PDB file of C-alpha atoms in Angstrom:
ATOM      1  CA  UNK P   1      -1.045  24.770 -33.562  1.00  0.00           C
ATOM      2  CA  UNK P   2      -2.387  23.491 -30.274  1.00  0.00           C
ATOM      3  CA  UNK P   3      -1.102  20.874 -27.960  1.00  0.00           C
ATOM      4  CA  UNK P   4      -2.525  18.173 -30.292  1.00  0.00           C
ATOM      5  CA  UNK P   5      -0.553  19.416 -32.781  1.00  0.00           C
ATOM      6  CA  UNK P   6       2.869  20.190 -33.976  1.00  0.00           C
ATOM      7  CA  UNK P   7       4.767  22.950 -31.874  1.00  0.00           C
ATOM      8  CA  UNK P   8       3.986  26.770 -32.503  1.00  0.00           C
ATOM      9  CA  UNK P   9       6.425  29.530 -31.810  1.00  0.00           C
ATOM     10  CA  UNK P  10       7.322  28.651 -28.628  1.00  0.00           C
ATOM     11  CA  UNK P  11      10.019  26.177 -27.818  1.00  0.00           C
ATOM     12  CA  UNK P  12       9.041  25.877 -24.483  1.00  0.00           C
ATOM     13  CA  UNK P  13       5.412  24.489 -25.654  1.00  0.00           C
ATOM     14  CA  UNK P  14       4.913  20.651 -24.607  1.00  0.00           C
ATOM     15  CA  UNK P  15       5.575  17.917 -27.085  1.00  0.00           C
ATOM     16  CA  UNK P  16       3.092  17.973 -29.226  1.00  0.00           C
ATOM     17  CA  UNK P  17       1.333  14.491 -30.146  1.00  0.00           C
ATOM     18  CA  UNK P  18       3.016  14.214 -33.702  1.00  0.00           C
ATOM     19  CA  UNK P  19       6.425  14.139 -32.116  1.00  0.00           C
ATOM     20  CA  UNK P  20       5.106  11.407 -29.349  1.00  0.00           C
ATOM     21  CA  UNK P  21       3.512   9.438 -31.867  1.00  0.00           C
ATOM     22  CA  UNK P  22       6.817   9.457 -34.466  1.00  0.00           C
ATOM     23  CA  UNK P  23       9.028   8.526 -31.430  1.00  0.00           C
ATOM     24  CA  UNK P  24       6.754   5.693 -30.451  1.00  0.00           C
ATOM     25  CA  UNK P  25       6.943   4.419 -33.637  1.00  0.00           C
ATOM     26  CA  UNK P  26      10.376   4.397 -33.738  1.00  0.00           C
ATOM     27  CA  UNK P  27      11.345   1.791 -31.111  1.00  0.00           C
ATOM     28  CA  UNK P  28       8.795  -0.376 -32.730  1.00  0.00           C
ATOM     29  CA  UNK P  29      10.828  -3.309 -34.428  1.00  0.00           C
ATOM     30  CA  UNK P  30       8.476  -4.783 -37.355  1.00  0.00           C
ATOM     31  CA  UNK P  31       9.603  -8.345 -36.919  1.00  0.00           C
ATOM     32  CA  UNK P  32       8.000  -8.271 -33.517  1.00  0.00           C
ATOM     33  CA  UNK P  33       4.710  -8.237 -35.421  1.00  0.00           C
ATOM     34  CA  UNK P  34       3.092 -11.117 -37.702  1.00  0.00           C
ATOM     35  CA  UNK P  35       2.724 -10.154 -41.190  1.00  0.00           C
ATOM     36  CA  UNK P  36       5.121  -6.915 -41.353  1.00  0.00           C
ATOM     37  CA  UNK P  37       8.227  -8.702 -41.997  1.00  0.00           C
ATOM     38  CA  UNK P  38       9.363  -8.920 -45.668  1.00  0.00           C
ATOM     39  CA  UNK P  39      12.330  -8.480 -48.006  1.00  0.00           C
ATOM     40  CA  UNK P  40      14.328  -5.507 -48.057  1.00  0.00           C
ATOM     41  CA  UNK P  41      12.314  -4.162 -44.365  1.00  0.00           C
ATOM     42  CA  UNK P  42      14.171  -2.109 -41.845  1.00  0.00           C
ATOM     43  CA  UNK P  43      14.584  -3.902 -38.516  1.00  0.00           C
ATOM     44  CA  UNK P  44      13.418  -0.749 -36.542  1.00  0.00           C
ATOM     45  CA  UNK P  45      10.640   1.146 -36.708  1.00  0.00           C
ATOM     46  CA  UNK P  46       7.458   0.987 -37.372  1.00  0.00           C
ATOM     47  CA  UNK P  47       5.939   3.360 -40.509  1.00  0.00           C
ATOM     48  CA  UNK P  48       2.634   5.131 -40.412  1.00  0.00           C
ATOM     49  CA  UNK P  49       1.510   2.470 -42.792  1.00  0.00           C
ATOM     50  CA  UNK P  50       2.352   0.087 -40.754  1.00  0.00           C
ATOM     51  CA  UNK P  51       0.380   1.304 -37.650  1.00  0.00           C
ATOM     52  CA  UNK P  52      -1.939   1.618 -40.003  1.00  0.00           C
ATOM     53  CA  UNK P  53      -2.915  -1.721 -40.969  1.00  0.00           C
ATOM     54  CA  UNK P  54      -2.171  -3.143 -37.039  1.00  0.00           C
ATOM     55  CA  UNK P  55      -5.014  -0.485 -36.196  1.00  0.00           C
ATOM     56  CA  UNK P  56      -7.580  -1.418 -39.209  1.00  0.00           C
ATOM     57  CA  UNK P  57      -7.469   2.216 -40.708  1.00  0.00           C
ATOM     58  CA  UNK P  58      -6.811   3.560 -43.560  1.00  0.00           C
ATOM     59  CA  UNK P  59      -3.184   5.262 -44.240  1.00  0.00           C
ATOM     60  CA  UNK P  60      -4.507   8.741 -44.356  1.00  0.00           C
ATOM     61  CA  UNK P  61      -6.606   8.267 -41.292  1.00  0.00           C
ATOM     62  CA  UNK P  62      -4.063   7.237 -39.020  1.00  0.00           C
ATOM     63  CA  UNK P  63      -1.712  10.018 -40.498  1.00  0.00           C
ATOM     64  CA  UNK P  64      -4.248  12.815 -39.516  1.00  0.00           C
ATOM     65  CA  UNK P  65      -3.927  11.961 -36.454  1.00  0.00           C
ATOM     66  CA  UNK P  66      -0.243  11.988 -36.581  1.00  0.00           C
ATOM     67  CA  UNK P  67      -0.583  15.604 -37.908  1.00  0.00           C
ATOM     68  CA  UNK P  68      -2.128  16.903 -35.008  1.00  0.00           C
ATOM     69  CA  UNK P  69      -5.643  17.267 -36.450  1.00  0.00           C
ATOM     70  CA  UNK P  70      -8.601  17.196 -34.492  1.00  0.00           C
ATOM     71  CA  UNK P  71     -11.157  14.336 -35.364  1.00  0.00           C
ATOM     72  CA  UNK P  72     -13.520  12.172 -34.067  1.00  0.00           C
ATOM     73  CA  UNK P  73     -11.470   9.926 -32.749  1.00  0.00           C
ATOM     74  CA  UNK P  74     -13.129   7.036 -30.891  1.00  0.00           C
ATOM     75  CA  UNK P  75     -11.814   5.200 -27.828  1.00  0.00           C
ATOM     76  CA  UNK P  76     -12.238   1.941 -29.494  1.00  0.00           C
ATOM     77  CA  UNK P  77      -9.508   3.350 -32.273  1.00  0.00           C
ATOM     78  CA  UNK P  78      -6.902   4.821 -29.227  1.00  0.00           C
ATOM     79  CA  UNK P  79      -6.871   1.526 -27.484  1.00  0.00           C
ATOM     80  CA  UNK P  80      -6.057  -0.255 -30.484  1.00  0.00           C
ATOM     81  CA  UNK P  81      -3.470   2.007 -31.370  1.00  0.00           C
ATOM     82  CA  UNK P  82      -2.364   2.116 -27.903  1.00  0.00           C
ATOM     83  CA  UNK P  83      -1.863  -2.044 -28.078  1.00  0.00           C
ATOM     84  CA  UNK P  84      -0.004  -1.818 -31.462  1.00  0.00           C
ATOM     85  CA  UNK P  85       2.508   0.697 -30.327  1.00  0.00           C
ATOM     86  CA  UNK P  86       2.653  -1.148 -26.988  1.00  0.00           C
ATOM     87  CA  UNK P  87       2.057   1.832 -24.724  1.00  0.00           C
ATOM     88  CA  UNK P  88       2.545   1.934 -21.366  1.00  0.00           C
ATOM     89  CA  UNK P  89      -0.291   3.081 -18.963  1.00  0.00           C
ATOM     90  CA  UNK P  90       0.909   6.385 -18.356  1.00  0.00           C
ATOM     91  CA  UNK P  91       2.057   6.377 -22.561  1.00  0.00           C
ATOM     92  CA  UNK P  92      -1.791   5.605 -23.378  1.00  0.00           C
ATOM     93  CA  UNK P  93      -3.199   8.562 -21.066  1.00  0.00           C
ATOM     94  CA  UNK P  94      -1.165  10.834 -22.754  1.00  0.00           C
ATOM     95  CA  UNK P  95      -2.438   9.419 -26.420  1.00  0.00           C
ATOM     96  CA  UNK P  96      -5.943  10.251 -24.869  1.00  0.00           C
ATOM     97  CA  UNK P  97      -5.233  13.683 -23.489  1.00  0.00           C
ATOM     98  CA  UNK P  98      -3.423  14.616 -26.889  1.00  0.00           C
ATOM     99  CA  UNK P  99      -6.155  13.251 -29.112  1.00  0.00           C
ATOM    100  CA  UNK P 100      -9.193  14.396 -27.168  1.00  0.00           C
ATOM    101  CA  UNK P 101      -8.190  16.222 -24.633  1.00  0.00           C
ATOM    102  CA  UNK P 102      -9.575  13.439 -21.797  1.00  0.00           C
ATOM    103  CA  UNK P 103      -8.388  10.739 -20.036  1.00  0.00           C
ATOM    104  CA  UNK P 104      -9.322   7.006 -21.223  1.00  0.00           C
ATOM    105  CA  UNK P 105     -12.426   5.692 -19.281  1.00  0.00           C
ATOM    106  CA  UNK P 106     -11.243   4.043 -15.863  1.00  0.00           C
ATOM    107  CA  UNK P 107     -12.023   0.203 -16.670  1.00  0.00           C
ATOM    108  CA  UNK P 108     -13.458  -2.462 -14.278  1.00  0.00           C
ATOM    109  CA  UNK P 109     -10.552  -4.362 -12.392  1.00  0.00           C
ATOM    110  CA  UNK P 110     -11.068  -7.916 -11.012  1.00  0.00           C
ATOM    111  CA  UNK P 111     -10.545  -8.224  -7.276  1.00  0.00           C
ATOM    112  CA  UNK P 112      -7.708 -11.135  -8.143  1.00  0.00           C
ATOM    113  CA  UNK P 113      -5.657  -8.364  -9.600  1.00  0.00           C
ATOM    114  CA  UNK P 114      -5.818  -6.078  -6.754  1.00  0.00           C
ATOM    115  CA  UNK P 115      -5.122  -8.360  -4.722  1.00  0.00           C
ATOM    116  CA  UNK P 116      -1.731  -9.961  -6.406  1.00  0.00           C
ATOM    117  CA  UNK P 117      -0.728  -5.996  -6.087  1.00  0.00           C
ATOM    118  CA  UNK P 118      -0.543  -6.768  -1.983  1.00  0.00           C
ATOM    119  CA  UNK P 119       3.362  -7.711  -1.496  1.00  0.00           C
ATOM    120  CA  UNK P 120       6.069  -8.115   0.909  1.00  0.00           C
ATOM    121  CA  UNK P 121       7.285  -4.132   0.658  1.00  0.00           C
ATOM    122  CA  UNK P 122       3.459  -2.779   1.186  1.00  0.00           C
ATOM    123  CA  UNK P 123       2.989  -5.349   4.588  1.00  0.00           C
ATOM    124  CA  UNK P 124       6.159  -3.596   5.640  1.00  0.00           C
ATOM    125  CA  UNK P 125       5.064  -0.251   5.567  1.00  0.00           C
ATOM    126  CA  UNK P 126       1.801  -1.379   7.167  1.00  0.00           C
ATOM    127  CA  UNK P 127       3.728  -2.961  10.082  1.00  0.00           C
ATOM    128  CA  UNK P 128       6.035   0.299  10.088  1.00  0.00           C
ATOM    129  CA  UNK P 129       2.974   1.907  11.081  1.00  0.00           C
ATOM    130  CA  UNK P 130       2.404   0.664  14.679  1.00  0.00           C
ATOM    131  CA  UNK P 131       0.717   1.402  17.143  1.00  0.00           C
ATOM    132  CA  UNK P 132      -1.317   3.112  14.495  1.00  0.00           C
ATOM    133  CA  UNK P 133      -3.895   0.532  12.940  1.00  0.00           C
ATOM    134  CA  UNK P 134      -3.598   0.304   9.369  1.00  0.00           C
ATOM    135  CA  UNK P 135      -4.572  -1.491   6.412  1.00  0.00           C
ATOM    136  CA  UNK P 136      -5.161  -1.812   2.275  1.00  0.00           C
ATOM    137  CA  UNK P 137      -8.453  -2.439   0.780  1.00  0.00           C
ATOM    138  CA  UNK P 138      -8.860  -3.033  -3.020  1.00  0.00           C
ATOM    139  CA  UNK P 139     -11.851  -0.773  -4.965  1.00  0.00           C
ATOM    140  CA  UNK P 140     -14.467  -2.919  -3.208  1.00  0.00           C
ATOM    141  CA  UNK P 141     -12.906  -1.995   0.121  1.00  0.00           C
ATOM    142  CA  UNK P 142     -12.046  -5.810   0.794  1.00  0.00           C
ATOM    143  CA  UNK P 143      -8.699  -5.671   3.208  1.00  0.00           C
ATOM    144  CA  UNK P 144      -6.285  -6.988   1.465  1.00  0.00           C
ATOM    145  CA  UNK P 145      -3.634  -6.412   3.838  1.00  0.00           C
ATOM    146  CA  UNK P 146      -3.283  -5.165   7.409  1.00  0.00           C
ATOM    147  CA  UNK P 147      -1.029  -4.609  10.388  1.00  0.00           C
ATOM    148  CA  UNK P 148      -1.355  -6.577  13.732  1.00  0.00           C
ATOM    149  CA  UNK P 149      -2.857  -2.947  15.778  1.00  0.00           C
ATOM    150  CA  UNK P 150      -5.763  -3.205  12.965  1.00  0.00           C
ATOM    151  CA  UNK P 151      -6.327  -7.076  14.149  1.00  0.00           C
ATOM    152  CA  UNK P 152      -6.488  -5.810  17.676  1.00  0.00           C
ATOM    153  CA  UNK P 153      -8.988  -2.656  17.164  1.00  0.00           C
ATOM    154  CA  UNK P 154     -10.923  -5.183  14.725  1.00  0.00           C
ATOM    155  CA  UNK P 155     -10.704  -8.366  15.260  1.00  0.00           C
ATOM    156  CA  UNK P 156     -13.420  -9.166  12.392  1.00  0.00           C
ATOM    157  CA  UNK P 157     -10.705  -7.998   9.895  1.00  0.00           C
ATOM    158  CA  UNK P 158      -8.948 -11.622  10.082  1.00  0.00           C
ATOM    159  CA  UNK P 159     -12.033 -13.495   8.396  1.00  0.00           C
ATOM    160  CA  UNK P 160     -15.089 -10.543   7.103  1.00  0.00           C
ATOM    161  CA  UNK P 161     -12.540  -8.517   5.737  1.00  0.00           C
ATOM    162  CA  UNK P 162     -14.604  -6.066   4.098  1.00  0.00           C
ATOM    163  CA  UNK P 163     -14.871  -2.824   5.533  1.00  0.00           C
ATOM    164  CA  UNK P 164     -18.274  -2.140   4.489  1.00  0.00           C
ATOM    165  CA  UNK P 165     -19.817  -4.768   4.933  1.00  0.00           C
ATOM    166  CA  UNK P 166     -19.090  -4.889   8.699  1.00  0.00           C
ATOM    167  CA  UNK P 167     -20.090  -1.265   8.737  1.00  0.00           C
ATOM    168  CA  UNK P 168     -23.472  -1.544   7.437  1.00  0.00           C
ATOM    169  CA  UNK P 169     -24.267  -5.317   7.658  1.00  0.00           C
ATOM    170  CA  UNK P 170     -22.905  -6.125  11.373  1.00  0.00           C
ATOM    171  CA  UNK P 171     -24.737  -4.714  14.829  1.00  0.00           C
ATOM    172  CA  UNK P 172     -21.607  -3.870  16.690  1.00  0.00           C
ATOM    173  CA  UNK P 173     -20.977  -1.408  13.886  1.00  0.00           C
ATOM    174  CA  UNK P 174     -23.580   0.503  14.876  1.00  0.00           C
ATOM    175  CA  UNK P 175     -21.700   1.059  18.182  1.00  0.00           C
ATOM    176  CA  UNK P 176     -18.591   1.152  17.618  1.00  0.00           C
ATOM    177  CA  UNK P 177     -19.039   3.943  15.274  1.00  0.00           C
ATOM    178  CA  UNK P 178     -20.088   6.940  17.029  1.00  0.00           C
ATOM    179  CA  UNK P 179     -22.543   9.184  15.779  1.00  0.00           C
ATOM    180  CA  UNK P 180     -22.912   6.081  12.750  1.00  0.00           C
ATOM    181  CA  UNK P 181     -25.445   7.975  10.657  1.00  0.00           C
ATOM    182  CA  UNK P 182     -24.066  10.884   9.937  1.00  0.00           C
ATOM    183  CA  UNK P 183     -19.878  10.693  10.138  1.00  0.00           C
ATOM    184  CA  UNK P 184     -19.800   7.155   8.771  1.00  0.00           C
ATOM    185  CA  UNK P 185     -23.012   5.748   7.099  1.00  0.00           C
ATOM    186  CA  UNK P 186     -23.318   8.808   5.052  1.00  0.00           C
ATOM    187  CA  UNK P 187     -19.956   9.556   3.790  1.00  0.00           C
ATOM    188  CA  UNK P 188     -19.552   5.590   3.401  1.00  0.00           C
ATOM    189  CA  UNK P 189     -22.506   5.490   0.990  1.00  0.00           C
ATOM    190  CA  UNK P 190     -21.002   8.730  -0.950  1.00  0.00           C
ATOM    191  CA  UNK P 191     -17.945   6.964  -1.370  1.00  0.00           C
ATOM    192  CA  UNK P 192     -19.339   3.897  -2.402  1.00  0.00           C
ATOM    193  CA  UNK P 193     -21.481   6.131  -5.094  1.00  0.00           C
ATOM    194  CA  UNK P 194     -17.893   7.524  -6.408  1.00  0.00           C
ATOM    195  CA  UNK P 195     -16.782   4.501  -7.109  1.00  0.00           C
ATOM    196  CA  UNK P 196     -19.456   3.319  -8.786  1.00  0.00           C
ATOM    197  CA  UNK P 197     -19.967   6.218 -11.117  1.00  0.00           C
ATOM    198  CA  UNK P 198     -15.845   5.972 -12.288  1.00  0.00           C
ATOM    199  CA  UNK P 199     -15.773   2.220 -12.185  1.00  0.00           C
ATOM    200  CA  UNK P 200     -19.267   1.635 -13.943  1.00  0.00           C
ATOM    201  CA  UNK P 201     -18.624  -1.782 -15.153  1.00  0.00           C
ATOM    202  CA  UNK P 202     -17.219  -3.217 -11.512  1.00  0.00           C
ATOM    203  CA  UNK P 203     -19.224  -6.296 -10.852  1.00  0.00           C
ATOM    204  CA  UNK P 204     -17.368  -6.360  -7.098  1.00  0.00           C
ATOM    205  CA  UNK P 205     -18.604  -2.632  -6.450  1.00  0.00           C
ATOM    206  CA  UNK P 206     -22.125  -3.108  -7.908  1.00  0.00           C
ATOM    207  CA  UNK P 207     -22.425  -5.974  -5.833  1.00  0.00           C
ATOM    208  CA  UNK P 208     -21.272  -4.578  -2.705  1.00  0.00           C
ATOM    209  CA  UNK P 209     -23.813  -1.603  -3.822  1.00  0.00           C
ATOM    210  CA  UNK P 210     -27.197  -4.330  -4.016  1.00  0.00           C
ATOM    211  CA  UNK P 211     -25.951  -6.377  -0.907  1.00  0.00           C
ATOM    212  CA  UNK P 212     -25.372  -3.593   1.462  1.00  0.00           C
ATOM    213  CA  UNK P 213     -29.015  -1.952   0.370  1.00  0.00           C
ATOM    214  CA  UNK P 214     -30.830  -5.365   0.371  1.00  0.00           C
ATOM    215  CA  UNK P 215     -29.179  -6.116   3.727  1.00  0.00           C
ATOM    216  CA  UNK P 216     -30.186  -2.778   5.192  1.00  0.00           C
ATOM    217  CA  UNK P 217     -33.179  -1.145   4.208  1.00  0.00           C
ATOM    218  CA  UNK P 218     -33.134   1.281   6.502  1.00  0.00           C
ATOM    219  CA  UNK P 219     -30.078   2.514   4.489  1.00  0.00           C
ATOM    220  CA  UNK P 220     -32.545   3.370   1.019  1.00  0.00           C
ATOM    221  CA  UNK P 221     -33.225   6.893   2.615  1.00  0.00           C
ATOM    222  CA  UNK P 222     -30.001   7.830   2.816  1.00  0.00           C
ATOM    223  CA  UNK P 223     -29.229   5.959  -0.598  1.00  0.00           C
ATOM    224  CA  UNK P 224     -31.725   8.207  -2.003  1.00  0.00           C
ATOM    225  CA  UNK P 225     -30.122  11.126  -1.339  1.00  0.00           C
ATOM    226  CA  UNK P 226     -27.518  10.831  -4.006  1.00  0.00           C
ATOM    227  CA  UNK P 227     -24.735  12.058  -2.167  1.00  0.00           C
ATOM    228  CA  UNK P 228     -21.467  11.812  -3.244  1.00  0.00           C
ATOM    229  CA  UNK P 229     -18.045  12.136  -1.555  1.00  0.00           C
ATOM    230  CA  UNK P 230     -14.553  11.460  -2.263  1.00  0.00           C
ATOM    231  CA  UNK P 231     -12.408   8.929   0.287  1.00  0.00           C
ATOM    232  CA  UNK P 232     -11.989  10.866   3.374  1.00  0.00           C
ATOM    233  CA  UNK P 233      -8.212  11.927   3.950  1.00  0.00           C
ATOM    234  CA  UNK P 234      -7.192  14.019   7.345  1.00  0.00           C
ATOM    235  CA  UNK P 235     -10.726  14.014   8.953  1.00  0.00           C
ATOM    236  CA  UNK P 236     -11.697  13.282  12.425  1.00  0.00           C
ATOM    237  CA  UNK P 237     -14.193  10.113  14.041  1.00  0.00           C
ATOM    238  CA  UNK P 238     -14.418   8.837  16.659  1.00  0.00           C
ATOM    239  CA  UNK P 239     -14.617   5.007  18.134  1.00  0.00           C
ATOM    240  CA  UNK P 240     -15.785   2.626  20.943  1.00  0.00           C
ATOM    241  CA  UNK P 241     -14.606  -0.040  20.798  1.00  0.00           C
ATOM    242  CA  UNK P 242     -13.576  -3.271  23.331  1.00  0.00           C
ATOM    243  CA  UNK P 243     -10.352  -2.881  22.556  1.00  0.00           C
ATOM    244  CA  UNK P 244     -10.362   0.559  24.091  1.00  0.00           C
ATOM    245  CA  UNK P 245     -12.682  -0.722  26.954  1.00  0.00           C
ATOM    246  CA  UNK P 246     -15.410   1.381  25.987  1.00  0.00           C
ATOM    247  CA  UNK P 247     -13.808   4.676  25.525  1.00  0.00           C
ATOM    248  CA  UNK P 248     -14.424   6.843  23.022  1.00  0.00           C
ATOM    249  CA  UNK P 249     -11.062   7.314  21.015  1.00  0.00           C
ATOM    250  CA  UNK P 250     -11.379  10.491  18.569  1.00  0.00           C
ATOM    251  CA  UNK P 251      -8.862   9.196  15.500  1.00  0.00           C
ATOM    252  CA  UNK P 252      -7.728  10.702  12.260  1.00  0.00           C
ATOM    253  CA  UNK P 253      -8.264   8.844   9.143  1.00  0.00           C
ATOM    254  CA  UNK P 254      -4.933   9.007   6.941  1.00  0.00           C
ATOM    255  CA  UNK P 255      -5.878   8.227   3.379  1.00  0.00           C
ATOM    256  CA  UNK P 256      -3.046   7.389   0.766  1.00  0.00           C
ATOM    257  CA  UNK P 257      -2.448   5.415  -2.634  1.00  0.00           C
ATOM    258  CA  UNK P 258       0.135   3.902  -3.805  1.00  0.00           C
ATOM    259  CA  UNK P 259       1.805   5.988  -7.250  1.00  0.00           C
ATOM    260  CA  UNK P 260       1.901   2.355  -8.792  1.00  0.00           C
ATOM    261  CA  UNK P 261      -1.640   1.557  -8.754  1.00  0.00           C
ATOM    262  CA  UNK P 262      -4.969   3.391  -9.032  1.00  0.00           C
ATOM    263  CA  UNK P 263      -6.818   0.260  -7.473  1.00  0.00           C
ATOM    264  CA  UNK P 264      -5.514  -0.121  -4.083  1.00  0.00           C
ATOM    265  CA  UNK P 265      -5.813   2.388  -0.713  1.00  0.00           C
ATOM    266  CA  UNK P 266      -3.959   2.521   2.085  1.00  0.00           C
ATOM    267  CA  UNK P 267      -5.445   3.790   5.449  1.00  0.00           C
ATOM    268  CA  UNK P 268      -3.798   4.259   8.939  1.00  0.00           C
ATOM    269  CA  UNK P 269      -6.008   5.443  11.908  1.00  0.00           C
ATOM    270  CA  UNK P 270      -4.122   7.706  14.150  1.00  0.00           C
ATOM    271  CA  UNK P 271      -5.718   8.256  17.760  1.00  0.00           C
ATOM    272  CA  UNK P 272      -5.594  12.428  17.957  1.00  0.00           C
ATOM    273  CA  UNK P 273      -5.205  12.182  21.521  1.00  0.00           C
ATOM    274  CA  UNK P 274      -1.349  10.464  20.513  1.00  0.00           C
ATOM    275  CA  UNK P 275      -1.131  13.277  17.531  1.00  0.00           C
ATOM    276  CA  UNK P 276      -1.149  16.229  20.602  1.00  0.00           C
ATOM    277  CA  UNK P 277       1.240  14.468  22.045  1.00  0.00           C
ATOM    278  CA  UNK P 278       3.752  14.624  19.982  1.00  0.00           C
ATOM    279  CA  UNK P 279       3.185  17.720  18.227  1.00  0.00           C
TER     280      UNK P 279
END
């Protein structure tokens, strides 16, 4: 049997989703749940019955499932299940990629919550990271969090803290950025498309999508071209900025995430010039 199913031949396979599901079911205590409790009930463990009638399926639907057999299985279904056996995040993407081989839809996330992520340990790695500028911006890219070298390179990041709105909203952008068009307003609107295609249902993202367009129109060319690119990690830009006195700086964009959350990025600018240096 496949990987939705029970194990085959080979010891070595990976659990298969009948033993997940049975040991999930296990820790469950019934009492924990309103209408499950009764005379002569075991205090542990929940039965497929149970999970069952907490999902609103029938007995022999839920236990196809349990048996490994493939089904149309809707995402509607998972999530409940999911919430009655009180998976965690990582415990409901494995449910998904057992039952139907994908991942559950990424959902929309309120800015609030992004935000509350921002504590006292993630400040301290942004301060660690002086003289480098650096900073973390939520899905909408609206800092959330930043080191004092960011506050000097930027000083707009202390009250319009959103990185792309200053980018494509604010005239000094335009300058600051060299060569604007093509190694920033481009990739910027890619990104910006990513995230809208996996976070469909974003209100923040859709309306950072119809403010930057209706603020720029100038920008509905490049819109139109339906690029699409991933956060840049690792690659090279270059800025003028006051701070620098007019310089050009050439700077590598570090891109990272924290392992706890899929809604937050982290991003230190490191002046190549200082890389050389001390390579």
């Amino acid at each position: 049997m496949d990987s939705r199913g029970g194990r085959g031949d080979d010891d070595s396979q990976d659990e298969s989703l009948s033993e997940l599901l049975r040991s999930w079911r296990s820790r469950s205590d019934p009492r924990a749940f309103p209408g499950l409790t009764g005379q002569g009930r075991r205090s542990i463990g929940l039965s497929q019955r149970d999970v069952a009638r907490l999902t609103g399926v029938s007995e022999r639907w839920y236990g196809s499932l349990e048996r490994g057999n493939e089904a149309n299985y809707s995402a509607d279904f998972l999530d409940r299940l999911s919430t009655a056996l009180r998976l965690s995040p990582a415990e409901r993407h494995a449910l998904y990629l057992r039952a139907i081989g994908r991942p559950p839809a990424l959902a929309a996330v309120p800015e609030t919550d992004a935000a509350a992520e921002m504590d006292e340990v993630l400040q301290q790695f942004l301060d660690s990271q002086s003289p480098n500028p650096a900073y973390v911006s939520d899905l909408a890219w609206n800092m959330i969090g930043h080191n004092e070298p960011l506050r000097e390179w930027f000083p707009w990041a202390a009250h319009q803290a959103n990185l792309m709105r200053w980018a494509f909203l604010s005239r000094e952008a335009r300058e600051q950025l060299v060569n604007w068009r093509e190694d920033w307003a481009r990739p910027y609107l890619g990104q910006i498309r990513y995230a809208r295609v996996h976070y469909p249902k974003n209100e923040a993202l859709r309306r950072l999508e119809r403010d930057i367009l209706a603020g720029s129109p100038d920008l509905q060319g490049m819109w139109n071209r339906r690029e699409v690119h991933e956060h840049v990690d690792g690659s090279l830009r270059r800025l003028k900025l006051p701070y620098h006195r007019g310089r050009e700086v050439p700077v590598h964009i570090i891109a990272l995430r924290p392992m706890r959350s899929d809604r937050l990025r982290v991003i230190v600018l490191m002046e190549s010039d200082r890389v050389a240096a001390s390579g």
